Tab-separated table of C-alpha atoms in Angstrom:
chain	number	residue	atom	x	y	z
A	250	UNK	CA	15.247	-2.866	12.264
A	251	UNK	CA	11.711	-2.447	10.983
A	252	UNK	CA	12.857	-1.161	7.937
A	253	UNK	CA	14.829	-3.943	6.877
A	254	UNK	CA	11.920	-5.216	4.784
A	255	UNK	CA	11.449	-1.832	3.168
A	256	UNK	CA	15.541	-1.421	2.252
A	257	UNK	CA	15.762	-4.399	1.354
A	258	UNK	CA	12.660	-4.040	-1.383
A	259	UNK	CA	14.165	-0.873	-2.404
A	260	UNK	CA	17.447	-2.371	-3.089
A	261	UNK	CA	15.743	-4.814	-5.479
A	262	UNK	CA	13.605	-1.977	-7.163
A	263	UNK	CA	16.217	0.248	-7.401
A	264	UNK	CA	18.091	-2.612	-9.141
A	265	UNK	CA	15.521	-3.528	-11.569
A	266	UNK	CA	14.880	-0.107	-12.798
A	267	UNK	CA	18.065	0.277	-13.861
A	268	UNK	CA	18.085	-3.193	-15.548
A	269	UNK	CA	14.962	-2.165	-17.005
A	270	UNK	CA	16.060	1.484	-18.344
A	271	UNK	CA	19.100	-0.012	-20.036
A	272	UNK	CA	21.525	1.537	-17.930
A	273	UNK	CA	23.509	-1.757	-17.567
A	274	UNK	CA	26.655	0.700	-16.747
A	275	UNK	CA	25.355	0.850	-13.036
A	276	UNK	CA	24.770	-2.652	-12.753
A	277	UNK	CA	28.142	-3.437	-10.883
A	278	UNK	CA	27.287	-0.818	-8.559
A	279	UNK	CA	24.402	-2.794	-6.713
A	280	UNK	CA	27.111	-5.648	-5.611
A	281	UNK	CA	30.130	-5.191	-3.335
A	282	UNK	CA	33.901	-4.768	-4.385
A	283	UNK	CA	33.863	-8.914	-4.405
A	284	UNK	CA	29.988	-9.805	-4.948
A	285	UNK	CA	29.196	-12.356	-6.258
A	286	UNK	CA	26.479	-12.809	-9.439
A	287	UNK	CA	25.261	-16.692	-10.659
A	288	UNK	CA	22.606	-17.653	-12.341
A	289	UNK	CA	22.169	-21.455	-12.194
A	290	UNK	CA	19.012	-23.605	-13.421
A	291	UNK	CA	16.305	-25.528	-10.530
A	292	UNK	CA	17.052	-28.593	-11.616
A	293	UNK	CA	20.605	-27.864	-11.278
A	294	UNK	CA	20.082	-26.435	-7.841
A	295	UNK	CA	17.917	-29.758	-6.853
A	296	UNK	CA	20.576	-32.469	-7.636
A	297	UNK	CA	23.272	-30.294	-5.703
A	298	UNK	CA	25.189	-29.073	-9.093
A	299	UNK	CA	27.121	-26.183	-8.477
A	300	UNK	CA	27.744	-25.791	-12.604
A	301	UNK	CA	26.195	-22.506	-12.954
A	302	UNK	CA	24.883	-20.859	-16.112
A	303	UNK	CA	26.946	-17.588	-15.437
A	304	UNK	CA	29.589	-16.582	-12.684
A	305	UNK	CA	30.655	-13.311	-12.293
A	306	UNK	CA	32.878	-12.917	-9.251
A	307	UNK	CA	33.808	-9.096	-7.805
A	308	UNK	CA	33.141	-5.443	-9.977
A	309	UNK	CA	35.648	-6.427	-12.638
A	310	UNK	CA	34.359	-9.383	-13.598
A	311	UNK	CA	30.736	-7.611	-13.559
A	312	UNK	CA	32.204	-4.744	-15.697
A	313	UNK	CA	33.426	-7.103	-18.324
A	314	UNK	CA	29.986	-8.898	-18.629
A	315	UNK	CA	27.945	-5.595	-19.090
A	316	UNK	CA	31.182	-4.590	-21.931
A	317	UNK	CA	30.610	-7.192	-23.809
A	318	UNK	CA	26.806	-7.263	-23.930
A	319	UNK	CA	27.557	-3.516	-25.149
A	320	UNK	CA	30.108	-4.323	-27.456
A	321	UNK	CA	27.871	-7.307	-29.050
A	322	UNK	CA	24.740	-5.674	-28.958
A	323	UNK	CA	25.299	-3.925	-32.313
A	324	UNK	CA	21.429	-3.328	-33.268
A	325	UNK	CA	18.574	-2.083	-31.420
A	326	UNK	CA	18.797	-2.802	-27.507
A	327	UNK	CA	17.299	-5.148	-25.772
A	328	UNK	CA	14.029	-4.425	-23.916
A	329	UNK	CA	13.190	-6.434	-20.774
A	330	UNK	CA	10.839	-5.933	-17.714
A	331	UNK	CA	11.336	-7.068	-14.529
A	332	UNK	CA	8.793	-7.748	-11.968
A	333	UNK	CA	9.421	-8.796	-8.388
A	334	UNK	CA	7.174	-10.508	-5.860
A	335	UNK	CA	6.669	-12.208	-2.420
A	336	UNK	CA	10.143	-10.910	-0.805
A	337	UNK	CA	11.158	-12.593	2.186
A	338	UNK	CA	13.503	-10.684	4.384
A	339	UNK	CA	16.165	-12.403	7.499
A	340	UNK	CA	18.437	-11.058	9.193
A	341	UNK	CA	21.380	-13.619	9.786
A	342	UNK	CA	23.960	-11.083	11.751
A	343	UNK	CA	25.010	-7.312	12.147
A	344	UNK	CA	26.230	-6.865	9.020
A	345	UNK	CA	23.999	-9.627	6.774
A	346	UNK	CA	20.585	-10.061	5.506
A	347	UNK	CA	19.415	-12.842	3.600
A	348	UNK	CA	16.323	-12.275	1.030
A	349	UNK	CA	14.556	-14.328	-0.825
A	350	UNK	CA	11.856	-13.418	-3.536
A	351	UNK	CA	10.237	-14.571	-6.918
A	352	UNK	CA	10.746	-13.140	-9.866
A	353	UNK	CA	9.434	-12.772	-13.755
A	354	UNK	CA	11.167	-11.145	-16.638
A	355	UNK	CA	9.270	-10.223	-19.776
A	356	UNK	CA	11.174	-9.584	-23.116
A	357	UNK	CA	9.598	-7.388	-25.517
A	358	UNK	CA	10.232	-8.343	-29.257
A	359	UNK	CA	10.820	-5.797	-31.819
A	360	UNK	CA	7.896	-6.988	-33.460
A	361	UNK	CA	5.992	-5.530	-30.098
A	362	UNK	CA	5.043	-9.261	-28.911
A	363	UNK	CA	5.935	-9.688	-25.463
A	364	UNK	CA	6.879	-13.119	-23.873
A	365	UNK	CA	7.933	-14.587	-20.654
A	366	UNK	CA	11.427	-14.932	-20.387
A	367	UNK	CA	12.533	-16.088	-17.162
A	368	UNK	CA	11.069	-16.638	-13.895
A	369	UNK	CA	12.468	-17.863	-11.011
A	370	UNK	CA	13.918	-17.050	-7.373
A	371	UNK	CA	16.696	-14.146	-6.132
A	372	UNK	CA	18.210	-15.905	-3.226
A	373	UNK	CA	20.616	-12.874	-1.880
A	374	UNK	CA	23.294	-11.863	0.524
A	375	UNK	CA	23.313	-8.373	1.279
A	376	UNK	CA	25.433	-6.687	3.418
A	377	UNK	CA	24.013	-3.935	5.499
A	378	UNK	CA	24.745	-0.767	6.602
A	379	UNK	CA	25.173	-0.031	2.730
A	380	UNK	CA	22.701	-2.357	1.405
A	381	UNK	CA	24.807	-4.190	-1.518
A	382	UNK	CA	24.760	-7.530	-3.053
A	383	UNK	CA	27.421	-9.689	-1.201
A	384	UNK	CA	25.955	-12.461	-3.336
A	385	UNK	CA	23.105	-12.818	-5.548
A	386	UNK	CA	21.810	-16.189	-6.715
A	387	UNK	CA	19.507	-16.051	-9.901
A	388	UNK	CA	17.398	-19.778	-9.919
A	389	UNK	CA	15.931	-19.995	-13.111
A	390	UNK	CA	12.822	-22.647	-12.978
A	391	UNK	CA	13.191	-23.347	-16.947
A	392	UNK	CA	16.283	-25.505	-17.800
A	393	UNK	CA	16.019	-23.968	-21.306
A	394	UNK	CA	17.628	-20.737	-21.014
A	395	UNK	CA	19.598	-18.388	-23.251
A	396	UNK	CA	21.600	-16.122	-21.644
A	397	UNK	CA	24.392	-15.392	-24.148
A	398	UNK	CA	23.361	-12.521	-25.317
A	399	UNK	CA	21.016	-11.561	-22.303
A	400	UNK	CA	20.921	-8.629	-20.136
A	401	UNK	CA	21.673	-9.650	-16.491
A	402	UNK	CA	18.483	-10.798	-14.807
B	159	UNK	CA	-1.066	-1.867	13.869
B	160	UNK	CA	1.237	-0.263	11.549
B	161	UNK	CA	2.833	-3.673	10.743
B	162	UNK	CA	-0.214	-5.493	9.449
B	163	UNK	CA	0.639	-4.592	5.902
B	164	UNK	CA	4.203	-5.980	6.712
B	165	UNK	CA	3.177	-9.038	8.191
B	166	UNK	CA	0.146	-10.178	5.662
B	167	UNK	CA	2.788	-9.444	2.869
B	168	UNK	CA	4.602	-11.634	4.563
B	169	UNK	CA	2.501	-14.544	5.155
B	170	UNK	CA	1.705	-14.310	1.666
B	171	UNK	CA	4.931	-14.445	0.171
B	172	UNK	CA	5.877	-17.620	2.665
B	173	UNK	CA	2.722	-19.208	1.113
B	174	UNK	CA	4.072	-18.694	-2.263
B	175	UNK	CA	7.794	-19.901	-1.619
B	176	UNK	CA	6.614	-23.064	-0.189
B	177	UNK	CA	4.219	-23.891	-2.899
B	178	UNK	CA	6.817	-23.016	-5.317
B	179	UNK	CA	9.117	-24.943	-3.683
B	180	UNK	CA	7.400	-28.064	-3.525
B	181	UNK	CA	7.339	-27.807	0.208
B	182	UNK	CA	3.394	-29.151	-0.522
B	183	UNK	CA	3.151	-30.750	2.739
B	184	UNK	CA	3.471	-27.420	4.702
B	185	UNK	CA	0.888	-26.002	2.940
B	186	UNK	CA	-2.359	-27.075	5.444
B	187	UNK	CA	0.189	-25.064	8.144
B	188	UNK	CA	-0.560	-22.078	6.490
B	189	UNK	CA	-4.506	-22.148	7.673
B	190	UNK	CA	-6.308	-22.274	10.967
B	191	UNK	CA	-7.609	-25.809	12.175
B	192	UNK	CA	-10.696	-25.244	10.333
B	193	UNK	CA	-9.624	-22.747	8.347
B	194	UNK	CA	-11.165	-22.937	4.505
B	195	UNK	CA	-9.829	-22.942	0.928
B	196	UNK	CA	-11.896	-22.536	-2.119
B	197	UNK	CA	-11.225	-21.778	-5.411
B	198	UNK	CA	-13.939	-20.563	-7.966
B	199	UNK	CA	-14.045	-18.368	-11.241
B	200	UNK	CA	-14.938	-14.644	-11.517
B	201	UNK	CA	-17.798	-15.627	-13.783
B	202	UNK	CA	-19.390	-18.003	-10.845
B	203	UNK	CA	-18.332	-14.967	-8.293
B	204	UNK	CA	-20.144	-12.565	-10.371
B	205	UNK	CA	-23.361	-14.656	-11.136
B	206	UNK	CA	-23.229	-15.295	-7.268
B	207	UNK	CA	-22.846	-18.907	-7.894
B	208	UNK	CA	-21.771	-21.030	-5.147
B	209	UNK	CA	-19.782	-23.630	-6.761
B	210	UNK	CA	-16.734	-23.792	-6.478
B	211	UNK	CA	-13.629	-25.199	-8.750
B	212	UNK	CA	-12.329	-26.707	-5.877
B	213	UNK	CA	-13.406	-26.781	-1.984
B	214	UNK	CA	-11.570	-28.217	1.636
B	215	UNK	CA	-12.339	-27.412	4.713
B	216	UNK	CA	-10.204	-27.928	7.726
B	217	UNK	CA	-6.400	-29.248	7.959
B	218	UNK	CA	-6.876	-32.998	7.567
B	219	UNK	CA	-8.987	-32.018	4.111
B	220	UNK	CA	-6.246	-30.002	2.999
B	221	UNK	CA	-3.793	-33.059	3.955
B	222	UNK	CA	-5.564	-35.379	2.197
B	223	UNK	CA	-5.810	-32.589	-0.937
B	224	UNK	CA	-1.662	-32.936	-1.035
B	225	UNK	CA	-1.642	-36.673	-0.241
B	226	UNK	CA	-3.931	-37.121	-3.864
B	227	UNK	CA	-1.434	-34.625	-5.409
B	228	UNK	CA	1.546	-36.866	-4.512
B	229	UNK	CA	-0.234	-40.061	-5.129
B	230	UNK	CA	-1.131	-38.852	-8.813
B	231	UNK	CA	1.902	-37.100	-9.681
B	232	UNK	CA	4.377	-39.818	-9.979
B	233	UNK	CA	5.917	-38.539	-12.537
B	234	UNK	CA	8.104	-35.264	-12.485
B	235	UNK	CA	7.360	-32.959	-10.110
B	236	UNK	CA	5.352	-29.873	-11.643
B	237	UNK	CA	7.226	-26.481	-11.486
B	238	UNK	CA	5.000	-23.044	-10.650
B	239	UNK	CA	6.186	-19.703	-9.749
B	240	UNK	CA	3.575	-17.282	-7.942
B	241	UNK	CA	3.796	-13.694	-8.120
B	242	UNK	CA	1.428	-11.535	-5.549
B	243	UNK	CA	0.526	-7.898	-6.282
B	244	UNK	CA	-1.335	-4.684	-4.627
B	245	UNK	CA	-2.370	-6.442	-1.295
B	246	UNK	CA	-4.639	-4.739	0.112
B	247	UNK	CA	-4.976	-5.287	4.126
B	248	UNK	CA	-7.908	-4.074	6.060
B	249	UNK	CA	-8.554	-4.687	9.932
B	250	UNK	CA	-12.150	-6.549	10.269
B	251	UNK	CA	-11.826	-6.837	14.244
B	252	UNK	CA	-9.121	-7.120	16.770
B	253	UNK	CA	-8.462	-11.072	15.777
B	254	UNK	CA	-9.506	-10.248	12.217
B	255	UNK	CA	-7.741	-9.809	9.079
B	256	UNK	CA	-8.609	-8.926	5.486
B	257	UNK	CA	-6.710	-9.267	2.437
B	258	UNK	CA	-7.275	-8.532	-0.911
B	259	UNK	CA	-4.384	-9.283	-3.471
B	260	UNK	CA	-3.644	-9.759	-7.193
B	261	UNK	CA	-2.023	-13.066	-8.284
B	262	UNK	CA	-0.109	-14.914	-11.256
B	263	UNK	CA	0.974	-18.195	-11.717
B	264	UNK	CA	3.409	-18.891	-14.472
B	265	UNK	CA	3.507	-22.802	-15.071
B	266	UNK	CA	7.169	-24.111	-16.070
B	267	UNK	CA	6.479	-26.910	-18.951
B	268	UNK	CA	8.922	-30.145	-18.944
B	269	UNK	CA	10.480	-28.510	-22.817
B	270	UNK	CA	11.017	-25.214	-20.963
B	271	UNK	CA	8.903	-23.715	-22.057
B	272	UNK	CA	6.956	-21.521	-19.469
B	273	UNK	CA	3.237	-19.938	-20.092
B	274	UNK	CA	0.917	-18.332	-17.912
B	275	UNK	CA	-1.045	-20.780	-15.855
B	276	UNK	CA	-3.719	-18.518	-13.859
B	277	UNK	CA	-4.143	-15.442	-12.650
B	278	UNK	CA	-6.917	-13.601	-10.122
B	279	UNK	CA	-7.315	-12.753	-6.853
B	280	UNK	CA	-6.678	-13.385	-3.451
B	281	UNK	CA	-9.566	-12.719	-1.161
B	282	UNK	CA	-8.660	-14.082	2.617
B	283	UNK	CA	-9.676	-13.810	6.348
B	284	UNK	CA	-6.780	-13.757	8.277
B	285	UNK	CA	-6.694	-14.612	11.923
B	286	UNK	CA	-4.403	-12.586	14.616
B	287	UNK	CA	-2.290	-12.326	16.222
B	288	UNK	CA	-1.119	-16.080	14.502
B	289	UNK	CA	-1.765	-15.113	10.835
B	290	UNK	CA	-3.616	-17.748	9.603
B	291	UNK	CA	-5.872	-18.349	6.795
B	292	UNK	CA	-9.015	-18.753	8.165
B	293	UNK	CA	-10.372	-18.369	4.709
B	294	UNK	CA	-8.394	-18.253	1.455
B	295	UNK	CA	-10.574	-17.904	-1.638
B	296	UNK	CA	-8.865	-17.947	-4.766
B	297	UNK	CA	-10.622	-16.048	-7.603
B	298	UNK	CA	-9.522	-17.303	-11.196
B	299	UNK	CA	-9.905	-15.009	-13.753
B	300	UNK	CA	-10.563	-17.751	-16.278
B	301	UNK	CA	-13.298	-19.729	-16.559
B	302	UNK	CA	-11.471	-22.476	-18.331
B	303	UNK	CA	-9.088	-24.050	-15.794
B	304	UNK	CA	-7.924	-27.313	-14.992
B	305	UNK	CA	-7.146	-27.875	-11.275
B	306	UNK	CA	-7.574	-31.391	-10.961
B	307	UNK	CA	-3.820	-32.054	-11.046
B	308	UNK	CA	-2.362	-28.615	-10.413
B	309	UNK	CA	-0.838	-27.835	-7.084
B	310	UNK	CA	-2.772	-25.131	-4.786
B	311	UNK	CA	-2.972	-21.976	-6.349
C	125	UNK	CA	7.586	10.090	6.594
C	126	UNK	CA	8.086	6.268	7.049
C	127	UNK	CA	4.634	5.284	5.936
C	128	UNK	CA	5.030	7.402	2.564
C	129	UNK	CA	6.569	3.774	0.312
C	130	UNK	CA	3.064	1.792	2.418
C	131	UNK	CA	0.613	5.174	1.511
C	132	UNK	CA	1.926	5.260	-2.188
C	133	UNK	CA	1.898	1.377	-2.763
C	134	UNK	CA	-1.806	1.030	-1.326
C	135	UNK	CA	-2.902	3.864	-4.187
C	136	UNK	CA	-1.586	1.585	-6.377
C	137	UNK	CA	-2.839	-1.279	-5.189
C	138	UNK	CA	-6.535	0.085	-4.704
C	139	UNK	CA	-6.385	1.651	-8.318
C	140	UNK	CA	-5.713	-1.589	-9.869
C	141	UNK	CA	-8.422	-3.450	-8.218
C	142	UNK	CA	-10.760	-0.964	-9.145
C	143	UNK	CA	-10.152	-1.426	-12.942
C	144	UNK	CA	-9.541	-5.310	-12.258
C	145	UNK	CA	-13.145	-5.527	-10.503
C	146	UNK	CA	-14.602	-3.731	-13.694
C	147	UNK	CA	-15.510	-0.407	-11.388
C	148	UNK	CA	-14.223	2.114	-14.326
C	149	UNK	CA	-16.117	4.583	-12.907
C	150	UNK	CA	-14.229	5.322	-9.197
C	151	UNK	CA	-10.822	5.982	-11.674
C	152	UNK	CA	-11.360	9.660	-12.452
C	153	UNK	CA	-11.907	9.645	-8.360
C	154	UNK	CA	-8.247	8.515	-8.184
C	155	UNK	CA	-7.282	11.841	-9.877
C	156	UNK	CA	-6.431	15.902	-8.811
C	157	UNK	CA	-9.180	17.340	-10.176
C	158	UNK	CA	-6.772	18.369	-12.632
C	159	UNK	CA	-5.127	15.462	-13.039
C	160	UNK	CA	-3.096	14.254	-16.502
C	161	UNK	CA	-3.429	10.747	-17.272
C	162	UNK	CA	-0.842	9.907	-20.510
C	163	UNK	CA	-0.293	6.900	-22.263
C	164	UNK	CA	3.077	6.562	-24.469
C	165	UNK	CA	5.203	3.811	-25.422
C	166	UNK	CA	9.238	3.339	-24.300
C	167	UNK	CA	10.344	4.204	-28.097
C	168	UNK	CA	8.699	7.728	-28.020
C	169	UNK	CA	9.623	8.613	-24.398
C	170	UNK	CA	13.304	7.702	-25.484
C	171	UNK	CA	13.483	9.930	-29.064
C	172	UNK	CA	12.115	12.774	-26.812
C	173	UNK	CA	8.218	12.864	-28.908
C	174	UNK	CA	5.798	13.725	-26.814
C	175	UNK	CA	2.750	12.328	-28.572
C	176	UNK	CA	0.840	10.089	-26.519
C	177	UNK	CA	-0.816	7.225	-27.171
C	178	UNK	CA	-3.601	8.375	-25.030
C	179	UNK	CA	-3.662	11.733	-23.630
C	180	UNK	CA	-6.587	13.028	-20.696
C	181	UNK	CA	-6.618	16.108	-18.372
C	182	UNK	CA	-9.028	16.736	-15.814
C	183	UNK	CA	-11.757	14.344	-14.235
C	184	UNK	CA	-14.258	15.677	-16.964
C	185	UNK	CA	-12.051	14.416	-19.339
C	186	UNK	CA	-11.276	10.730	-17.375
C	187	UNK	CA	-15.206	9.949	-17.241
C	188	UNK	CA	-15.396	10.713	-20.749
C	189	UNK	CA	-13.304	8.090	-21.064
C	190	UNK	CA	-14.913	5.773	-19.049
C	191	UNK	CA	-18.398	6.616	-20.680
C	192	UNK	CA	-17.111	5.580	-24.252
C	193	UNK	CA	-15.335	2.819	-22.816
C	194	UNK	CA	-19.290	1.950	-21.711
C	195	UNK	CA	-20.867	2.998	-24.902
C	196	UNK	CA	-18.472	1.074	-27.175
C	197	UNK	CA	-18.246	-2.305	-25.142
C	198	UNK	CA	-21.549	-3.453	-25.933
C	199	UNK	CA	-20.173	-7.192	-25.579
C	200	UNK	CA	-18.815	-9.009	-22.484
C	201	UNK	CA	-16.981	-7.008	-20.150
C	202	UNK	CA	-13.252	-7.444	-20.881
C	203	UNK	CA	-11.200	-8.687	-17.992
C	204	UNK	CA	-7.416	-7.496	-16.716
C	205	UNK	CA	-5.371	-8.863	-14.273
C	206	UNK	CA	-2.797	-5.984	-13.405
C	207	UNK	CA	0.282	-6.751	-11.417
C	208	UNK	CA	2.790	-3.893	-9.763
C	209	UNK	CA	6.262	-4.154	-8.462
C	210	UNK	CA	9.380	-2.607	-7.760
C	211	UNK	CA	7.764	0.969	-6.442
C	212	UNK	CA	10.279	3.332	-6.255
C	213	UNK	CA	8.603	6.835	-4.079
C	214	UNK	CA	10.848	9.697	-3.352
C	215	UNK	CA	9.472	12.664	-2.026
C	216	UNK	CA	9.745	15.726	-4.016
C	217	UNK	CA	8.154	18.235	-1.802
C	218	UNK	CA	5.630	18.856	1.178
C	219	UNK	CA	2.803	17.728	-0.826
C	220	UNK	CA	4.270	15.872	-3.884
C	221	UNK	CA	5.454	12.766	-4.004
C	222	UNK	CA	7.398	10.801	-7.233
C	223	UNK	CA	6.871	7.213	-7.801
C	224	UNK	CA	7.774	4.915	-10.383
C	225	UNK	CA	7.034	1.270	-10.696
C	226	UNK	CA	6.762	-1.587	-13.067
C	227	UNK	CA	3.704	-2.996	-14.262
C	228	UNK	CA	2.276	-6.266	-16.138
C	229	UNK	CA	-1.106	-6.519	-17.264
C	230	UNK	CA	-2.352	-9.629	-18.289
C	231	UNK	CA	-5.668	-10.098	-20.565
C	232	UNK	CA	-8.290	-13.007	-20.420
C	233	UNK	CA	-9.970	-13.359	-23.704
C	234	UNK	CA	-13.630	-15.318	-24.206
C	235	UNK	CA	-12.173	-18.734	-24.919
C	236	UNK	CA	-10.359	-18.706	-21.661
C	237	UNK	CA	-6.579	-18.453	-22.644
C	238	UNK	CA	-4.322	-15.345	-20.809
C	239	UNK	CA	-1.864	-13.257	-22.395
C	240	UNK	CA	0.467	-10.713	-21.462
C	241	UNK	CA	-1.249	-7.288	-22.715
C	242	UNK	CA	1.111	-5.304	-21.783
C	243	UNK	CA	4.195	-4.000	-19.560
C	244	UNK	CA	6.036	-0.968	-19.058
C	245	UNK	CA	6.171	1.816	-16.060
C	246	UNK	CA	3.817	4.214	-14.274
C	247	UNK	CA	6.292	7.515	-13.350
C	248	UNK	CA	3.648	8.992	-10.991
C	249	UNK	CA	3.664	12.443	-9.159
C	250	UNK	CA	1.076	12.337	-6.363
C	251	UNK	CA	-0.262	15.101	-3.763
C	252	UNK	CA	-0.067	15.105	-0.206
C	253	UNK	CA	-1.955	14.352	1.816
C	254	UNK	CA	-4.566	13.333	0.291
C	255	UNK	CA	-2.885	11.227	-2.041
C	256	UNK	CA	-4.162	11.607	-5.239
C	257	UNK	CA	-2.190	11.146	-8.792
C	258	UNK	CA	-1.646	14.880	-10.053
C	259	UNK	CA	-0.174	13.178	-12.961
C	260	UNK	CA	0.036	9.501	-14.094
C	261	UNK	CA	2.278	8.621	-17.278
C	262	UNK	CA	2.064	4.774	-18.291
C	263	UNK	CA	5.009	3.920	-20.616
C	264	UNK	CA	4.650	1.016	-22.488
C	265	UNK	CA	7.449	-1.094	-23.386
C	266	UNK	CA	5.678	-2.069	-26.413
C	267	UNK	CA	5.050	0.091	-30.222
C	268	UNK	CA	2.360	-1.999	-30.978
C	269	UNK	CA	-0.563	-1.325	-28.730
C	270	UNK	CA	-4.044	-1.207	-29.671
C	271	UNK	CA	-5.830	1.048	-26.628
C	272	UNK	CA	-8.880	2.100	-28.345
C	273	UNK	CA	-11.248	-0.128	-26.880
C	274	UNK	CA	-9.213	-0.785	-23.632
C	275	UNK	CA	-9.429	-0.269	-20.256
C	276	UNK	CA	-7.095	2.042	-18.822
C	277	UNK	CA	-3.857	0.948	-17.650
């Protein structure tokens, strides 16, 4: 039980890094056969909207997402880095943790300037023994967010 | 002992989510009864000067620090996210904490825009076996910084 | 074992101070005495080139860094703000341990105003027990980085 809080932060670095080295491909692999992935706004979160910014619902649906980022990212790829902070660890049964944590994403520009690009809060499911993402919530503080062409934050 | 690390981490990262979440009020609950908050430059550390940015002492100054806040800010609530970094935690006495960490605070502008508000360090006293702040100094890194409005850092 | 992620995260988080707090001189002292400190950029680490951006071996070599660093910065001292996260440590053998982690460093210039210097990943290998970096490689997510008059990373 004492190393929940270490799993559990080695679960998110684990997931990062990948994020981080491009290799999108193993993405799916960090949630469970039906995980859930949404990334939804604060504001929205605050007035109770459940409109999210992306829903991606079980490893198909996550495969298609990282597909077509890869098919429509036809010139150089994207470089992001992902730093993660303050992560709060509870276990709510046997089988379930909860974690929350803060997060900031920097995008590096092919020009070399680098710029915030998101920050914001996981708020995650994850089901143990096999420490996966039942559901992970991605709260985005800015309403002004592009994530079209984004890789998965 | 060998949770210390584990538990300051902690304490810090609840400090963070409740700032960030506007959960302002909660925020004195976070020291001891007289416990003290300061926050000063690294220039003014380094010259040895006393003054501080920004100075309360005990819970009912730290209540009346939030109730200004909320008087002032009547118009949308401001939007932070707080990252913490290589805490340090080293054992002063049996009922004696000390913590040394790296911070960032990313400010999220009404446009959506989001820039980087402050960043510094974390120098505290923390009480056991309660972990309290008996003393949280915040060390900006800038010298130009405008706290009269901001929420606690 | 179970203390190796806390052991390897506190080397972090004590090297970063040091060069935060301006005490360039206690870096080599984070070193093997053989130690190889490299700087390269994401670009070059992915076409395979192995020129560095920065390349030292050996402690006679790190405080020859650190004395030009001296020499040259005849102005204010600079000031950094480094951040860590997402520490990945797997142990390799009895007395070497891998770790990789992201980092953010964050520059305060004269007038006051921050800005992201730079990001990227430390890939570490560090000796047991007395925990030293046997090899530190800093990859920088950006092409366009001026080190010559800066502080390590």
């Amino acid at each position: 039980m004492s190393d929940l809080q270490r799993d559990v932060e080695r679960l998110h670095a684990r997931y990062v890094h990948a994020l981080d080295s491009d290799q999108l491909e193993a993405w799916p692999e960090f949630f469970t056969e039906n995980g859930r992935y949404r990334i939804t706004t604060a504001e929205n979160e605050a007035r109770g909207l459940p409109l999210p910014v992306l829903y991606a619902e079980g490893r198909a649906m996550l495969n298609d997402r990282i597909a077509s980022l890869r098919h429509a990212n036809i010139y150089e790829p994207q470089r992001y880095r992902h730093m993660v902070s303050a992560v709060l660890v509870d276990r709510e049964s046997d089988r379930l943790v909860k974690s929350t944590a803060n997060f900031l994403v920097v995008r590096i520009m092919d020009n070399g300037e680098s710029l915030l690009f998101a920050s914001g809060r996981y708020v995650d499911r994850i089901t143990l023994p096999d420490l996966k993402y039942e559901e992970r919530v991605v709260i985005c503080d800015s309403r002004r967010f592009d994530t079209l062409l984004a890789i998965p934050l």
